[in-house]
Amino acid sequence: MTALGAVFRPQLPPERLRDVVRAAEDAGLEELWLWEDCFFESGIAAAAAALAWTERLRVGVGLLPVPLRNVALTAMEAATLHRLFPDRVGLAVGHGVQDWMGQVGARVESPVTLLREYLAAMRALLRGERVTADGRYVKLAEVALDWPPATAPAVFAGAIGPRSLRLAGEAADGTMLVAGTSPDGVRKARRLIDEGRTAAGRTGHHQVVVYLHTATGPGADARLRAEMEVSDEDDIAELGVAGDAAAVAKAVQRLADAGADTVVLQPTGDEPDPEGFVRFVAREVRQLVP
C-alpha cells in the first residue's frame, strides 16, 4: 500500500502546529512531515512537540541540513526521539539550500562529500557503534551514543542531482524527493538510486518518499499556479495537482506507479485551512489510493 502524508509548512507560526497535529491525529492521517528551512522553525523541536501531542501519528522531518548540524548532535537528537516514540519518527538529511548555508557561514566546498561522510557516521552512531572519523568534514574521536535506539532506524537522504541520488542509494536507507518531481523524474531517480546500491553491494528495498504540490478547495488552481510560478515550475499537470480528492488520488497513483513508496501532499504556502487540508488527505484522498 502506498503511504500517504501531508506537510505542515513552516510559513505557519509554530503556535499553529498543535491544532494541525491534533487534526491529523483525529482524522487518521498516517504521516505528517515538517521542514527545517532557514530561518523558520526547528525541525527537531517541532517534531518532539508533535509526537508528544499524539499517540499514533508518524512524524517526519524532511530534511535536516547537514552543514548546519554537527553529526553527533543530530544522532543524539534522532536517538532520543526514536527511544521516546518508537516506530513513529522519520528523519531525512541533506545538503540544505546553499544560499542559506552561506548566510550562516556553514557552506562547504563539496556538499556531496559532506553528505557521504555524514550518512556513514550518523548511521553507525544510530547502530550503537563507537565511531572514529577523520574525513574532510566529519571528524569524530571515539564517539558513541549512551542511549542509541533499540533498533537502528532508517536514515533518509534528500537528493536532487544524479551524484546525490547515487549517493543516497549507496549510503542512505531511503531517499526523499522534492515537490515538483514528475512521475518520470521518480523513475529516473529510482534508476540512479539503484546504480548507487549496486555499486555498494546493497540489497533489499530502498524507500522513496516524494512530495507533491497539492491544492484543493476554492481557488485551488490559481493558488497552485502562483506557487509553482514562484518555484519556476510551470507544468502543473506533471508536477502538481489542483482539484478534488479524485484528482489528487490520480496524481498520487501516478507517482506510486513510478516507484514512490510514500507520497506527501504539500499544500501551498497560502493554504487557507491547514487543519482542513490534513483532514482532506486522511479522509478523502486516502480511501481512493490503494
XYZ file of C-alpha atoms in Angstrom:
290
model
C 0.000 0.000 0.000
C 1.211 3.496 -0.818
C 1.721 5.502 2.364
C 0.164 8.962 2.354
C 1.196 12.029 4.281
C 0.924 15.812 4.421
C 3.247 18.715 5.202
C 2.963 21.298 7.951
C 4.505 24.272 6.177
C 6.881 26.400 8.287
C 5.307 29.516 6.784
C 2.763 28.907 9.543
C 3.787 30.136 13.018
C 4.862 27.421 15.473
C 1.804 28.022 17.651
C -0.393 26.689 14.816
C 1.342 23.299 14.925
C -0.685 21.787 17.758
C -4.051 22.317 16.056
C -2.812 20.859 12.778
C -1.198 17.899 14.534
C -4.354 17.121 16.510
C -6.472 17.412 13.374
C -4.128 14.977 11.610
C -4.249 12.525 14.516
C -8.033 12.697 14.862
C -8.556 12.255 11.113
C -6.289 9.211 10.937
C -3.536 10.737 8.801
C -0.589 8.351 8.538
C 2.313 10.796 8.358
C 2.889 14.497 8.979
C 6.151 15.944 7.685
C 7.923 19.040 8.963
C 10.743 21.087 7.471
C 13.858 22.681 8.926
C 14.007 25.537 6.429
C 16.112 28.515 7.397
C 15.072 30.584 9.185
C 11.612 29.413 10.126
C 11.336 26.635 12.707
C 13.459 23.905 14.268
C 12.629 20.531 12.772
C 13.613 18.535 15.854
C 11.840 20.771 18.381
C 8.664 20.777 16.301
C 8.823 17.006 15.792
C 9.228 16.367 19.512
C 6.192 18.502 20.291
C 4.083 16.882 17.554
C 4.978 13.402 18.739
C 4.210 14.265 22.363
C 0.785 15.623 21.427
C -0.211 12.415 19.613
C -0.334 8.665 20.118
C -0.352 7.197 16.623
C 0.711 9.801 14.048
C 4.089 9.252 12.408
C 6.109 12.477 12.258
C 8.956 13.125 9.849
C 11.457 15.915 9.310
C 12.430 16.285 5.695
C 15.028 17.483 5.823
C 17.744 18.435 8.314
C 20.527 20.447 6.580
C 23.814 18.747 7.368
C 26.140 21.772 7.002
C 24.157 23.425 9.797
C 24.370 20.468 12.228
C 27.178 18.512 13.841
C 26.527 14.848 13.122
C 26.899 13.815 16.761
C 24.187 16.288 17.778
C 21.833 15.071 15.051
C 22.433 11.449 16.058
C 21.764 12.297 19.729
C 18.515 14.039 18.848
C 17.451 11.258 16.487
C 18.203 8.567 19.057
C 16.238 10.408 21.734
C 13.176 10.742 19.509
C 13.340 7.103 18.427
C 13.572 5.899 22.026
C 10.755 8.160 23.221
C 8.466 7.438 20.258
C 9.415 4.071 18.720
C 8.327 3.460 15.124
C 6.842 6.946 14.781
C 9.830 9.011 13.637
C 11.198 9.635 10.153
C 14.289 11.759 9.545
C 15.945 12.846 6.324
C 19.232 14.722 5.991
C 20.524 16.625 3.008
C 22.652 19.412 1.583
C 20.356 22.264 2.593
C 19.838 25.366 0.468
C 23.321 26.602 -0.312
C 22.466 30.304 -0.079
C 21.112 29.754 3.427
C 24.167 27.752 4.394
C 26.279 30.649 3.191
C 24.302 33.099 5.321
C 25.298 31.259 8.492
C 28.891 30.576 7.481
C 28.276 26.834 7.010
C 28.543 26.450 3.232
C 31.059 23.788 2.191
C 33.052 23.335 -0.970
C 31.836 19.776 -1.589
C 28.286 19.124 -0.338
C 28.338 15.575 -1.712
C 31.498 14.710 0.244
C 29.990 16.131 3.412
C 26.751 14.175 2.947
C 28.650 10.949 2.274
C 30.714 11.330 5.453
C 27.667 12.420 7.450
C 25.489 9.475 6.403
C 28.200 6.972 7.235
C 28.795 8.460 10.689
C 25.148 9.024 11.554
C 24.036 5.524 10.596
C 26.929 3.987 12.533
C 26.155 6.041 15.640
C 22.489 5.046 15.484
C 23.558 1.404 15.241
C 25.260 1.880 18.610
C 28.798 1.775 17.241
C 31.780 3.695 18.581
C 32.876 5.920 15.724
C 36.194 7.494 14.839
C 36.245 9.510 11.641
C 38.822 11.830 10.125
C 37.112 12.917 6.939
C 37.253 16.144 5.060
C 34.324 17.490 7.100
C 33.210 14.901 9.652
C 35.710 14.379 12.466
C 34.869 12.171 15.432
C 37.135 10.636 18.052
C 35.758 7.539 19.786
C 32.200 8.863 19.820
C 29.367 6.555 20.871
C 25.806 7.235 21.971
C 24.988 6.206 25.523
C 21.333 5.765 24.553
C 21.182 4.515 20.951
C 17.810 3.317 19.639
C 16.884 -0.275 20.428
C 16.835 -0.944 16.685
C 18.807 1.094 14.172
C 16.323 3.400 12.413
C 16.246 4.242 8.732
C 18.072 7.415 7.747
C 16.796 9.088 4.583
C 18.761 11.391 2.298
C 17.229 14.273 0.416
C 18.579 14.288 -3.124
C 18.005 16.024 -6.460
C 21.047 15.703 -8.731
C 22.498 12.481 -10.169
C 25.512 12.354 -7.840
C 23.363 12.868 -4.762
C 20.818 10.284 -5.903
C 23.532 7.682 -6.470
C 24.957 8.547 -3.052
C 21.528 8.098 -1.469
C 21.347 4.599 -2.911
C 24.862 3.839 -1.754
C 24.810 5.298 1.752
C 21.233 6.005 2.940
C 18.289 3.781 3.841
C 15.818 5.759 1.790
C 15.526 8.841 -0.413
C 13.338 11.932 -0.209
C 12.450 13.720 -3.461
C 11.293 17.319 -3.640
C 7.885 18.547 -4.755
C 7.899 19.151 -8.476
C 9.289 15.691 -9.220
C 7.278 14.214 -12.094
C 6.475 10.510 -12.403
C 9.238 10.260 -14.997
C 11.533 12.035 -12.549
C 10.728 9.400 -9.922
C 11.627 6.644 -12.413
C 14.924 8.334 -13.259
C 15.660 8.825 -9.548
C 14.985 5.136 -8.906
C 17.444 4.162 -11.640
C 20.176 6.397 -10.203
C 19.495 5.186 -6.665
C 19.730 1.597 -7.866
C 23.063 2.358 -9.547
C 24.404 3.520 -6.199
C 23.022 0.499 -4.398
C 24.508 -1.894 -6.918
C 27.904 -0.210 -6.695
C 27.803 -0.549 -2.901
C 26.572 -4.143 -2.987
C 23.412 -3.260 -1.094
C 20.267 -5.371 -1.314
C 16.720 -5.098 -0.027
C 14.111 -2.436 -0.660
C 15.066 1.245 -0.686
C 12.206 3.512 0.373
C 11.405 6.544 -1.776
C 9.346 9.431 -0.402
C 8.206 12.208 -2.740
C 6.444 15.496 -2.038
C 3.562 16.530 -4.311
C 2.415 20.139 -4.799
C -1.284 19.988 -3.908
C -4.143 22.475 -3.690
C -7.825 21.859 -3.098
C -10.908 23.891 -2.360
C -11.807 27.398 -3.588
C -9.148 28.984 -5.763
C -7.052 25.801 -5.806
C -5.848 26.110 -9.389
C -4.837 29.761 -9.010
C -3.041 29.117 -5.717
C -1.127 26.181 -7.146
C -0.179 28.072 -10.292
C 1.070 31.028 -8.269
C 3.165 28.766 -6.040
C 4.724 26.938 -8.958
C 5.490 30.168 -10.806
C 7.485 31.293 -7.773
C 9.337 27.975 -7.987
C 9.957 28.342 -11.751
C 7.743 25.322 -12.369
C 5.004 25.689 -14.965
C 3.882 22.175 -15.942
C 1.180 21.759 -13.317
C -0.212 18.610 -14.931
C 3.063 16.751 -14.313
C 4.477 18.451 -11.249
C 1.471 19.244 -9.068
C -2.264 18.792 -8.731
C -5.230 21.044 -8.014
C -8.728 19.723 -7.534
C -10.883 17.344 -5.577
C -9.938 14.073 -3.889
C -10.302 12.062 -7.092
C -7.901 14.331 -8.988
C -5.379 14.273 -6.154
C -5.616 10.487 -5.805
C -4.868 10.047 -9.506
C -1.753 12.211 -9.182
C -0.661 10.211 -6.133
C -1.171 6.956 -8.011
C 0.955 8.150 -10.935
C 3.851 8.758 -8.537
C 3.274 5.427 -6.809
C 3.243 3.617 -10.157
C 6.560 5.310 -10.971
C 8.195 3.938 -7.816
C 7.265 6.150 -4.862
C 6.566 4.273 -1.625
C 5.235 7.339 0.203
C 3.613 10.431 -1.289
C 3.457 13.502 0.942
C 0.973 16.155 -0.140
C 2.484 19.620 0.123
C -0.067 22.438 0.425
C 0.602 25.875 -0.944
C 2.265 28.362 1.356
C -1.001 30.331 1.487
C -3.250 27.315 2.197
C -6.257 28.932 3.917
C -7.216 25.934 6.060
C -4.233 23.781 7.166
C -6.385 21.702 9.522
C -8.895 21.103 6.759
C -6.088 20.115 4.400
C -4.855 17.280 6.617
C -8.439 16.094 7.106
C -8.916 16.138 3.329
C -5.818 13.980 2.845
C -6.756 11.495 5.575
C -10.481 11.195 4.991
C -10.998 11.827 1.290
C -7.798 11.090 -0.627
C -6.716 8.080 1.451
C -9.750 5.972 0.561
C -9.077 6.475 -3.144
C -5.397 5.445 -3.068
C -4.718 1.681 -2.929
